[in-house]
Amino acid sequence: MNPKIERIIYIGIILVLSGLLISFGKKDVELRKQIPITVEELYKKLANPKINIQIIDVRPYEIPEEEEDEAEETDYYTGVHIPGAIPFPDCDESKTPEEALPQINPYLPTVIVSKDGDPEIFKKCAKKFPFAQNLKGGMVAWDDEGYPEDEGEYTPPAAGGGGGCL
């Protein structure tokens, strides 16, 4: 067989297979967005230092003083939050603490945490994070399971830090 024709055939096969691979990858990402991650699955991922995952907490950062009496710890970020979670209230940069904004990476695998796993806020936020999953049951489910929690204001991680956050 002519070497030029053989080369063209191989390049054609490679292009077709590459197209299929890209198509399957896009479908996988879309399917993962539709399946919420459980608190148990998230805990296991966070405990593994080899897995790089970003936790975005979309609850209000703080509850105004006039609402404090009625608020539960799981209603707002400074009450309790998952260790290492980045506050991004309502997925709105204008409501986010200034020191948290540089920590948000839209290209990392991301878990969106709301109070109770609200699918509407997840849909809004998933537009900003191509590799996002919703936390099933939200912060209420995390709290109910008794997994580790932090409380108080957000502090960015120290430079050069590494490993799992739990």
Short mmCIF file of N, CA and C in Angstrom, two decimals:
data_model
loop_
_atom_site.label_atom_id
_atom_site.label_comp_id
_atom_site.label_asym_id
_atom_site.label_seq_id
_atom_site.Cartn_x
_atom_site.Cartn_y
_atom_site.Cartn_z
N MET A 1 0.84 -1.18 0.00
CA MET A 1 0.00 0.00 0.00
C MET A 1 0.89 1.24 0.00
N ASN A 2 0.40 2.26 -0.63
CA ASN A 2 1.11 3.52 -0.74
C ASN A 2 1.28 4.14 0.66
N PRO A 3 2.50 4.52 1.06
CA PRO A 3 2.73 5.09 2.40
C PRO A 3 1.91 6.35 2.68
N LYS A 4 1.66 7.17 1.65
CA LYS A 4 0.86 8.39 1.86
C LYS A 4 -0.59 8.03 2.21
N ILE A 5 -1.14 7.08 1.52
CA ILE A 5 -2.53 6.66 1.78
C ILE A 5 -2.62 6.03 3.17
N GLU A 6 -1.63 5.21 3.50
CA GLU A 6 -1.61 4.57 4.81
C GLU A 6 -1.57 5.62 5.92
N ARG A 7 -0.76 6.65 5.75
CA ARG A 7 -0.64 7.74 6.72
C ARG A 7 -1.98 8.47 6.86
N ILE A 8 -2.63 8.75 5.74
CA ILE A 8 -3.92 9.45 5.77
C ILE A 8 -4.96 8.60 6.50
N ILE A 9 -4.96 7.30 6.28
CA ILE A 9 -5.90 6.41 6.96
C ILE A 9 -5.66 6.44 8.47
N TYR A 10 -4.40 6.35 8.90
CA TYR A 10 -4.08 6.38 10.32
C TYR A 10 -4.48 7.72 10.96
N ILE A 11 -4.20 8.80 10.28
CA ILE A 11 -4.57 10.12 10.81
C ILE A 11 -6.09 10.23 10.91
N GLY A 12 -6.81 9.73 9.93
CA GLY A 12 -8.28 9.73 9.97
C GLY A 12 -8.81 8.94 11.15
N ILE A 13 -8.23 7.76 11.39
CA ILE A 13 -8.65 6.93 12.52
C ILE A 13 -8.38 7.65 13.84
N ILE A 14 -7.22 8.26 13.96
CA ILE A 14 -6.87 8.99 15.17
C ILE A 14 -7.84 10.15 15.40
N LEU A 15 -8.20 10.88 14.36
CA LEU A 15 -9.14 12.00 14.49
C LEU A 15 -10.52 11.52 14.93
N VAL A 16 -11.00 10.42 14.34
CA VAL A 16 -12.31 9.88 14.71
C VAL A 16 -12.30 9.44 16.17
N LEU A 17 -11.27 8.71 16.59
CA LEU A 17 -11.18 8.25 17.98
C LEU A 17 -11.05 9.43 18.95
N SER A 18 -10.30 10.45 18.56
CA SER A 18 -10.17 11.64 19.42
C SER A 18 -11.51 12.32 19.59
N GLY A 19 -12.27 12.44 18.52
CA GLY A 19 -13.60 13.05 18.59
C GLY A 19 -14.53 12.27 19.51
N LEU A 20 -14.48 10.93 19.42
CA LEU A 20 -15.30 10.10 20.29
C LEU A 20 -14.91 10.27 21.75
N LEU A 21 -13.61 10.31 22.01
CA LEU A 21 -13.12 10.47 23.38
C LEU A 21 -13.58 11.80 23.98
N ILE A 22 -13.49 12.86 23.21
CA ILE A 22 -13.92 14.18 23.68
C ILE A 22 -15.42 14.17 23.93
N SER A 23 -16.17 13.56 23.04
CA SER A 23 -17.62 13.48 23.19
C SER A 23 -18.00 12.72 24.46
N PHE A 24 -17.35 11.59 24.71
CA PHE A 24 -17.63 10.81 25.91
C PHE A 24 -17.24 11.59 27.17
N GLY A 25 -16.14 12.33 27.11
CA GLY A 25 -15.70 13.13 28.26
C GLY A 25 -16.72 14.20 28.61
N LYS A 26 -17.25 14.88 27.60
CA LYS A 26 -18.27 15.91 27.84
C LYS A 26 -19.52 15.29 28.44
N LYS A 27 -19.92 14.15 27.93
CA LYS A 27 -21.12 13.47 28.44
C LYS A 27 -20.91 13.05 29.90
N ASP A 28 -19.70 12.56 30.22
CA ASP A 28 -19.39 12.16 31.59
C ASP A 28 -19.51 13.34 32.55
N VAL A 29 -18.99 14.49 32.16
CA VAL A 29 -19.05 15.68 33.00
C VAL A 29 -20.51 16.08 33.22
N GLU A 30 -21.31 16.06 32.18
CA GLU A 30 -22.72 16.43 32.30
C GLU A 30 -23.47 15.45 33.20
N LEU A 31 -23.18 14.17 33.07
CA LEU A 31 -23.85 13.17 33.91
C LEU A 31 -23.46 13.32 35.37
N ARG A 32 -22.19 13.61 35.63
CA ARG A 32 -21.74 13.79 37.01
C ARG A 32 -22.42 14.99 37.67
N LYS A 33 -22.70 16.03 36.89
CA LYS A 33 -23.40 17.20 37.44
C LYS A 33 -24.81 16.83 37.90
N GLN A 34 -25.39 15.82 37.29
CA GLN A 34 -26.76 15.43 37.62
C GLN A 34 -26.84 14.53 38.85
N ILE A 35 -25.72 13.93 39.25
CA ILE A 35 -25.72 13.01 40.38
C ILE A 35 -25.05 13.69 41.57
N PRO A 36 -25.83 13.99 42.62
CA PRO A 36 -25.22 14.63 43.79
C PRO A 36 -24.23 13.69 44.49
N ILE A 37 -23.26 14.28 45.14
CA ILE A 37 -22.29 13.50 45.91
C ILE A 37 -22.82 13.41 47.34
N THR A 38 -22.70 12.25 47.97
CA THR A 38 -23.16 12.10 49.34
C THR A 38 -22.10 12.63 50.30
N VAL A 39 -22.52 12.88 51.54
CA VAL A 39 -21.56 13.37 52.53
C VAL A 39 -20.48 12.33 52.80
N GLU A 40 -20.84 11.04 52.76
CA GLU A 40 -19.85 9.98 52.98
C GLU A 40 -18.79 9.98 51.88
N GLU A 41 -19.24 10.11 50.63
CA GLU A 41 -18.30 10.15 49.50
C GLU A 41 -17.38 11.36 49.59
N LEU A 42 -17.96 12.51 49.93
CA LEU A 42 -17.15 13.72 50.05
C LEU A 42 -16.14 13.59 51.17
N TYR A 43 -16.55 13.06 52.30
CA TYR A 43 -15.63 12.88 53.43
C TYR A 43 -14.43 12.01 53.02
N LYS A 44 -14.70 10.93 52.32
CA LYS A 44 -13.62 10.04 51.87
C LYS A 44 -12.67 10.76 50.91
N LYS A 45 -13.22 11.57 50.02
CA LYS A 45 -12.37 12.31 49.08
C LYS A 45 -11.52 13.34 49.81
N LEU A 46 -12.12 14.04 50.76
CA LEU A 46 -11.37 15.06 51.50
C LEU A 46 -10.28 14.45 52.37
N ALA A 47 -10.49 13.24 52.84
CA ALA A 47 -9.51 12.58 53.69
C ALA A 47 -8.33 12.04 52.89
N ASN A 48 -8.46 11.98 51.57
CA ASN A 48 -7.39 11.45 50.71
C ASN A 48 -6.55 12.60 50.16
N PRO A 49 -5.29 12.73 50.58
CA PRO A 49 -4.47 13.85 50.11
C PRO A 49 -4.13 13.79 48.62
N LYS A 50 -4.38 12.66 47.98
CA LYS A 50 -4.10 12.54 46.54
C LYS A 50 -5.22 13.11 45.68
N ILE A 51 -6.37 13.37 46.28
CA ILE A 51 -7.51 13.90 45.53
C ILE A 51 -7.59 15.40 45.74
N ASN A 52 -7.59 16.14 44.64
CA ASN A 52 -7.67 17.59 44.69
C ASN A 52 -9.11 17.99 44.39
N ILE A 53 -9.79 18.51 45.40
CA ILE A 53 -11.20 18.89 45.26
C ILE A 53 -11.42 20.21 45.97
N GLN A 54 -12.30 21.01 45.42
CA GLN A 54 -12.61 22.33 45.97
C GLN A 54 -14.04 22.32 46.53
N ILE A 55 -14.21 22.85 47.73
CA ILE A 55 -15.51 22.94 48.36
C ILE A 55 -15.94 24.40 48.30
N ILE A 56 -17.06 24.66 47.64
CA ILE A 56 -17.60 26.01 47.54
C ILE A 56 -18.88 26.07 48.36
N ASP A 57 -18.88 26.91 49.38
CA ASP A 57 -20.02 27.07 50.28
C ASP A 57 -20.82 28.30 49.84
N VAL A 58 -22.06 28.07 49.41
CA VAL A 58 -22.87 29.15 48.84
C VAL A 58 -23.87 29.75 49.82
N ARG A 59 -23.82 29.32 51.07
CA ARG A 59 -24.71 29.90 52.08
C ARG A 59 -24.28 31.34 52.38
N PRO A 60 -25.18 32.14 52.97
CA PRO A 60 -24.77 33.50 53.36
C PRO A 60 -23.53 33.43 54.26
N TYR A 61 -22.64 34.42 54.13
CA TYR A 61 -21.41 34.39 54.92
C TYR A 61 -21.74 34.58 56.40
N GLU A 62 -22.53 35.59 56.72
CA GLU A 62 -22.94 35.86 58.10
C GLU A 62 -24.43 36.17 58.11
N ILE A 63 -25.06 35.90 59.22
CA ILE A 63 -26.47 36.24 59.40
C ILE A 63 -26.52 37.62 60.06
N PRO A 64 -27.35 38.52 59.54
CA PRO A 64 -27.48 39.84 60.19
C PRO A 64 -27.93 39.68 61.64
N GLU A 65 -27.51 40.61 62.50
CA GLU A 65 -27.81 40.53 63.93
C GLU A 65 -29.29 40.37 64.23
N GLU A 66 -30.14 41.02 63.44
CA GLU A 66 -31.58 40.96 63.71
C GLU A 66 -32.16 39.56 63.46
N GLU A 67 -31.45 38.72 62.73
CA GLU A 67 -31.93 37.36 62.44
C GLU A 67 -31.20 36.29 63.25
N GLU A 68 -30.23 36.67 64.07
CA GLU A 68 -29.40 35.71 64.80
C GLU A 68 -30.19 34.78 65.70
N ASP A 69 -31.23 35.28 66.34
CA ASP A 69 -32.00 34.47 67.27
C ASP A 69 -32.67 33.27 66.59
N GLU A 70 -33.08 33.45 65.34
CA GLU A 70 -33.79 32.38 64.63
C GLU A 70 -32.85 31.50 63.81
N ALA A 71 -31.63 31.93 63.60
CA ALA A 71 -30.71 31.21 62.70
C ALA A 71 -30.09 29.99 63.38
N GLU A 72 -29.92 28.94 62.59
CA GLU A 72 -29.21 27.75 63.04
C GLU A 72 -27.78 27.82 62.52
N GLU A 73 -26.88 27.06 63.12
CA GLU A 73 -25.48 27.08 62.69
C GLU A 73 -25.32 26.73 61.21
N THR A 74 -26.19 25.86 60.69
CA THR A 74 -26.07 25.42 59.30
C THR A 74 -26.65 26.42 58.31
N ASP A 75 -27.20 27.55 58.79
CA ASP A 75 -27.80 28.55 57.91
C ASP A 75 -26.76 29.46 57.25
N TYR A 76 -25.56 29.55 57.81
CA TYR A 76 -24.58 30.50 57.30
C TYR A 76 -23.16 29.96 57.50
N TYR A 77 -22.24 30.47 56.70
CA TYR A 77 -20.86 29.98 56.67
C TYR A 77 -20.15 30.12 58.02
N THR A 78 -20.22 31.29 58.65
CA THR A 78 -19.46 31.50 59.88
C THR A 78 -20.02 30.70 61.05
N GLY A 79 -21.22 30.15 60.92
CA GLY A 79 -21.77 29.27 61.95
C GLY A 79 -20.95 28.00 62.00
N VAL A 80 -21.08 27.16 60.99
CA VAL A 80 -20.22 25.99 60.80
C VAL A 80 -20.05 25.77 59.31
N HIS A 81 -18.89 25.22 58.95
CA HIS A 81 -18.64 24.89 57.54
C HIS A 81 -17.68 23.72 57.46
N ILE A 82 -17.64 23.11 56.30
CA ILE A 82 -16.74 21.99 56.05
C ILE A 82 -15.30 22.53 56.06
N PRO A 83 -14.37 21.85 56.72
CA PRO A 83 -12.98 22.33 56.73
C PRO A 83 -12.45 22.53 55.30
N GLY A 84 -11.87 23.68 55.08
CA GLY A 84 -11.31 24.00 53.77
C GLY A 84 -12.30 24.59 52.79
N ALA A 85 -13.57 24.71 53.18
CA ALA A 85 -14.59 25.27 52.28
C ALA A 85 -14.33 26.75 52.04
N ILE A 86 -14.61 27.17 50.81
CA ILE A 86 -14.43 28.56 50.42
C ILE A 86 -15.80 29.22 50.36
N PRO A 87 -16.01 30.32 51.08
CA PRO A 87 -17.31 30.98 51.02
C PRO A 87 -17.50 31.69 49.67
N PHE A 88 -18.65 31.46 49.05
CA PHE A 88 -19.00 32.10 47.79
C PHE A 88 -20.53 32.28 47.81
N PRO A 89 -21.03 33.15 48.74
CA PRO A 89 -22.47 33.27 48.96
C PRO A 89 -23.26 33.51 47.67
N ASP A 90 -24.24 32.63 47.44
CA ASP A 90 -25.13 32.73 46.30
C ASP A 90 -24.37 32.75 44.97
N CYS A 91 -23.14 32.27 44.97
CA CYS A 91 -22.26 32.30 43.78
C CYS A 91 -22.13 33.71 43.23
N ASP A 92 -22.04 34.67 44.12
CA ASP A 92 -22.00 36.09 43.76
C ASP A 92 -20.71 36.70 44.31
N GLU A 93 -19.86 37.15 43.40
CA GLU A 93 -18.57 37.73 43.79
C GLU A 93 -18.74 38.94 44.72
N SER A 94 -19.81 39.71 44.53
CA SER A 94 -20.01 40.91 45.34
C SER A 94 -20.34 40.59 46.80
N LYS A 95 -20.81 39.37 47.09
CA LYS A 95 -21.14 38.96 48.45
C LYS A 95 -20.02 38.15 49.11
N THR A 96 -18.96 37.89 48.36
CA THR A 96 -17.88 37.03 48.81
C THR A 96 -16.79 37.81 49.52
N PRO A 97 -16.27 37.29 50.64
CA PRO A 97 -15.15 37.97 51.32
C PRO A 97 -13.98 38.14 50.35
N GLU A 98 -13.37 39.30 50.39
CA GLU A 98 -12.30 39.64 49.45
C GLU A 98 -11.16 38.62 49.44
N GLU A 99 -10.80 38.11 50.63
CA GLU A 99 -9.69 37.17 50.71
C GLU A 99 -10.03 35.79 50.13
N ALA A 100 -11.32 35.51 49.92
CA ALA A 100 -11.73 34.22 49.37
C ALA A 100 -11.70 34.20 47.84
N LEU A 101 -11.91 35.34 47.22
CA LEU A 101 -12.01 35.39 45.75
C LEU A 101 -10.82 34.78 45.02
N PRO A 102 -9.56 35.08 45.42
CA PRO A 102 -8.43 34.49 44.68
C PRO A 102 -8.32 32.97 44.86
N GLN A 103 -8.98 32.42 45.86
CA GLN A 103 -8.89 30.98 46.12
C GLN A 103 -9.83 30.17 45.24
N ILE A 104 -10.81 30.82 44.62
CA ILE A 104 -11.82 30.12 43.82
C ILE A 104 -11.24 29.79 42.46
N ASN A 105 -11.23 28.50 42.13
CA ASN A 105 -10.69 28.03 40.85
C ASN A 105 -11.80 27.31 40.08
N PRO A 106 -12.27 27.91 39.00
CA PRO A 106 -13.38 27.31 38.27
C PRO A 106 -13.02 25.99 37.58
N TYR A 107 -11.76 25.65 37.48
CA TYR A 107 -11.36 24.46 36.72
C TYR A 107 -11.05 23.25 37.59
N LEU A 108 -11.16 23.39 38.90
CA LEU A 108 -10.96 22.25 39.80
C LEU A 108 -12.27 21.48 39.95
N PRO A 109 -12.19 20.17 40.21
CA PRO A 109 -13.41 19.46 40.59
C PRO A 109 -13.98 20.14 41.84
N THR A 110 -15.26 20.46 41.80
CA THR A 110 -15.87 21.30 42.81
C THR A 110 -17.13 20.67 43.38
N VAL A 111 -17.30 20.80 44.69
CA VAL A 111 -18.54 20.39 45.35
C VAL A 111 -19.20 21.66 45.87
N ILE A 112 -20.46 21.85 45.46
CA ILE A 112 -21.23 23.02 45.88
C ILE A 112 -22.02 22.64 47.14
N VAL A 113 -21.84 23.44 48.20
CA VAL A 113 -22.50 23.18 49.48
C VAL A 113 -23.48 24.31 49.77
N SER A 114 -24.75 23.96 49.85
CA SER A 114 -25.78 24.90 50.30
C SER A 114 -26.29 24.40 51.64
N LYS A 115 -27.29 25.05 52.19
CA LYS A 115 -27.80 24.62 53.49
C LYS A 115 -28.31 23.18 53.41
N ASP A 116 -29.13 22.90 52.37
CA ASP A 116 -29.78 21.59 52.30
C ASP A 116 -29.67 20.90 50.94
N GLY A 117 -28.70 21.30 50.12
CA GLY A 117 -28.52 20.68 48.81
C GLY A 117 -29.46 21.22 47.75
N ASP A 118 -29.87 22.47 47.88
CA ASP A 118 -30.83 23.11 46.99
C ASP A 118 -30.40 22.98 45.52
N PRO A 119 -31.20 22.28 44.69
CA PRO A 119 -30.83 22.09 43.28
C PRO A 119 -30.84 23.39 42.47
N GLU A 120 -31.63 24.37 42.86
CA GLU A 120 -31.69 25.63 42.10
C GLU A 120 -30.40 26.43 42.26
N ILE A 121 -29.90 26.56 43.49
CA ILE A 121 -28.64 27.28 43.68
C ILE A 121 -27.50 26.50 43.03
N PHE A 122 -27.59 25.16 43.05
CA PHE A 122 -26.56 24.36 42.39
C PHE A 122 -26.54 24.66 40.89
N LYS A 123 -27.70 24.69 40.26
CA LYS A 123 -27.76 24.97 38.81
C LYS A 123 -27.13 26.31 38.49
N LYS A 124 -27.40 27.31 39.33
CA LYS A 124 -26.83 28.64 39.12
C LYS A 124 -25.30 28.58 39.22
N CYS A 125 -24.80 27.90 40.24
CA CYS A 125 -23.36 27.84 40.47
C CYS A 125 -22.65 26.92 39.47
N ALA A 126 -23.31 25.87 39.04
CA ALA A 126 -22.69 24.92 38.12
C ALA A 126 -22.30 25.59 36.80
N LYS A 127 -22.94 26.70 36.48
CA LYS A 127 -22.56 27.45 35.26
C LYS A 127 -21.15 28.02 35.38
N LYS A 128 -20.71 28.27 36.61
CA LYS A 128 -19.38 28.86 36.84
C LYS A 128 -18.30 27.80 37.05
N PHE A 129 -18.72 26.56 37.30
CA PHE A 129 -17.78 25.48 37.58
C PHE A 129 -18.08 24.28 36.67
N PRO A 130 -17.29 24.07 35.64
CA PRO A 130 -17.57 22.99 34.69
C PRO A 130 -17.55 21.59 35.31
N PHE A 131 -16.80 21.40 36.39
CA PHE A 131 -16.67 20.08 37.02
C PHE A 131 -17.27 20.12 38.42
N ALA A 132 -18.58 20.38 38.49
CA ALA A 132 -19.23 20.57 39.79
C ALA A 132 -20.21 19.45 40.10
N GLN A 133 -20.33 19.18 41.41
CA GLN A 133 -21.36 18.28 41.93
C GLN A 133 -22.00 18.95 43.12
N ASN A 134 -23.27 18.63 43.33
CA ASN A 134 -24.01 19.16 44.46
C ASN A 134 -23.84 18.23 45.66
N LEU A 135 -23.70 18.78 46.86
CA LEU A 135 -23.64 17.95 48.06
C LEU A 135 -25.06 17.58 48.47
N LYS A 136 -25.38 16.31 48.37
CA LYS A 136 -26.72 15.81 48.70
C LYS A 136 -27.04 16.11 50.17
N GLY A 137 -28.11 16.85 50.40
CA GLY A 137 -28.50 17.20 51.77
C GLY A 137 -27.77 18.41 52.31
N GLY A 138 -26.75 18.90 51.60
CA GLY A 138 -26.03 20.11 51.98
C GLY A 138 -25.37 20.04 53.34
N MET A 139 -25.21 21.22 53.93
CA MET A 139 -24.52 21.33 55.22
C MET A 139 -25.31 20.66 56.33
N VAL A 140 -26.63 20.60 56.19
CA VAL A 140 -27.46 19.94 57.21
C VAL A 140 -27.08 18.45 57.27
N ALA A 141 -26.93 17.81 56.11
CA ALA A 141 -26.56 16.38 56.08
C ALA A 141 -25.16 16.17 56.65
N TRP A 142 -24.21 17.06 56.31
CA TRP A 142 -22.84 16.97 56.84
C TRP A 142 -22.87 17.07 58.36
N ASP A 143 -23.62 18.04 58.87
CA ASP A 143 -23.73 18.26 60.31
C ASP A 143 -24.40 17.06 60.99
N ASP A 144 -25.45 16.53 60.39
CA ASP A 144 -26.17 15.38 60.96
C ASP A 144 -25.28 14.14 61.09
N GLU A 145 -24.35 13.97 60.15
CA GLU A 145 -23.45 12.81 60.18
C GLU A 145 -22.33 12.97 61.20
N GLY A 146 -22.13 14.19 61.69
CA GLY A 146 -21.10 14.42 62.71
C GLY A 146 -19.69 14.48 62.16
N TYR A 147 -19.54 14.79 60.88
CA TYR A 147 -18.20 14.92 60.30
C TYR A 147 -17.54 16.21 60.80
N PRO A 148 -16.21 16.30 60.67
CA PRO A 148 -15.50 17.49 61.19
C PRO A 148 -16.05 18.79 60.60
N GLU A 149 -16.06 19.81 61.44
CA GLU A 149 -16.55 21.13 61.03
C GLU A 149 -15.61 22.20 61.58
N ASP A 150 -15.56 23.30 60.85
CA ASP A 150 -14.89 24.50 61.34
C ASP A 150 -15.98 25.53 61.57
N GLU A 151 -15.65 26.56 62.31
CA GLU A 151 -16.59 27.66 62.47
C GLU A 151 -15.83 28.96 62.48
N GLY A 152 -16.53 30.03 62.24
CA GLY A 152 -15.91 31.35 62.24
C GLY A 152 -15.59 31.83 60.84
N GLU A 153 -14.86 32.93 60.80
CA GLU A 153 -14.56 33.59 59.53
C GLU A 153 -13.61 32.77 58.67
N TYR A 154 -13.63 33.06 57.37
CA TYR A 154 -12.77 32.39 56.41
C TYR A 154 -11.34 32.90 56.53
N THR A 155 -10.39 31.98 56.55
CA THR A 155 -8.98 32.34 56.46
C THR A 155 -8.37 31.53 55.33
N PRO A 156 -7.73 32.19 54.37
CA PRO A 156 -7.13 31.46 53.25
C PRO A 156 -6.05 30.51 53.72
N PRO A 157 -5.81 29.44 52.97
CA PRO A 157 -4.76 28.50 53.37
C PRO A 157 -3.39 29.13 53.28
N ALA A 158 -2.47 28.65 54.11
CA ALA A 158 -1.10 29.15 54.10
C ALA A 158 -0.43 28.70 52.80
N ALA A 159 0.45 29.53 52.28
CA ALA A 159 1.18 29.17 51.07
C ALA A 159 2.01 27.92 51.33
N GLY A 160 2.02 27.03 50.34
CA GLY A 160 2.83 25.82 50.45
C GLY A 160 2.16 24.71 51.22
N GLY A 161 0.91 24.90 51.62
CA GLY A 161 0.19 23.85 52.34
C GLY A 161 -0.13 22.70 51.40
N GLY A 162 -0.42 21.56 51.93
CA GLY A 162 -0.76 20.42 51.09
C GLY A 162 -1.42 19.36 51.90
N GLY A 163 -1.80 18.29 51.22
CA GLY A 163 -2.43 17.17 51.90
C GLY A 163 -3.92 17.36 52.03
N GLY A 164 -4.57 16.36 52.60
CA GLY A 164 -6.02 16.41 52.81
C GLY A 164 -6.34 17.45 53.88
N CYS A 165 -7.59 17.90 53.88
CA CYS A 165 -7.95 18.94 54.85
C CYS A 165 -8.61 18.36 56.09
N LEU A 166 -8.72 17.04 56.18
CA LEU A 166 -9.35 16.46 57.36
C LEU A 166 -8.35 15.71 58.19
#
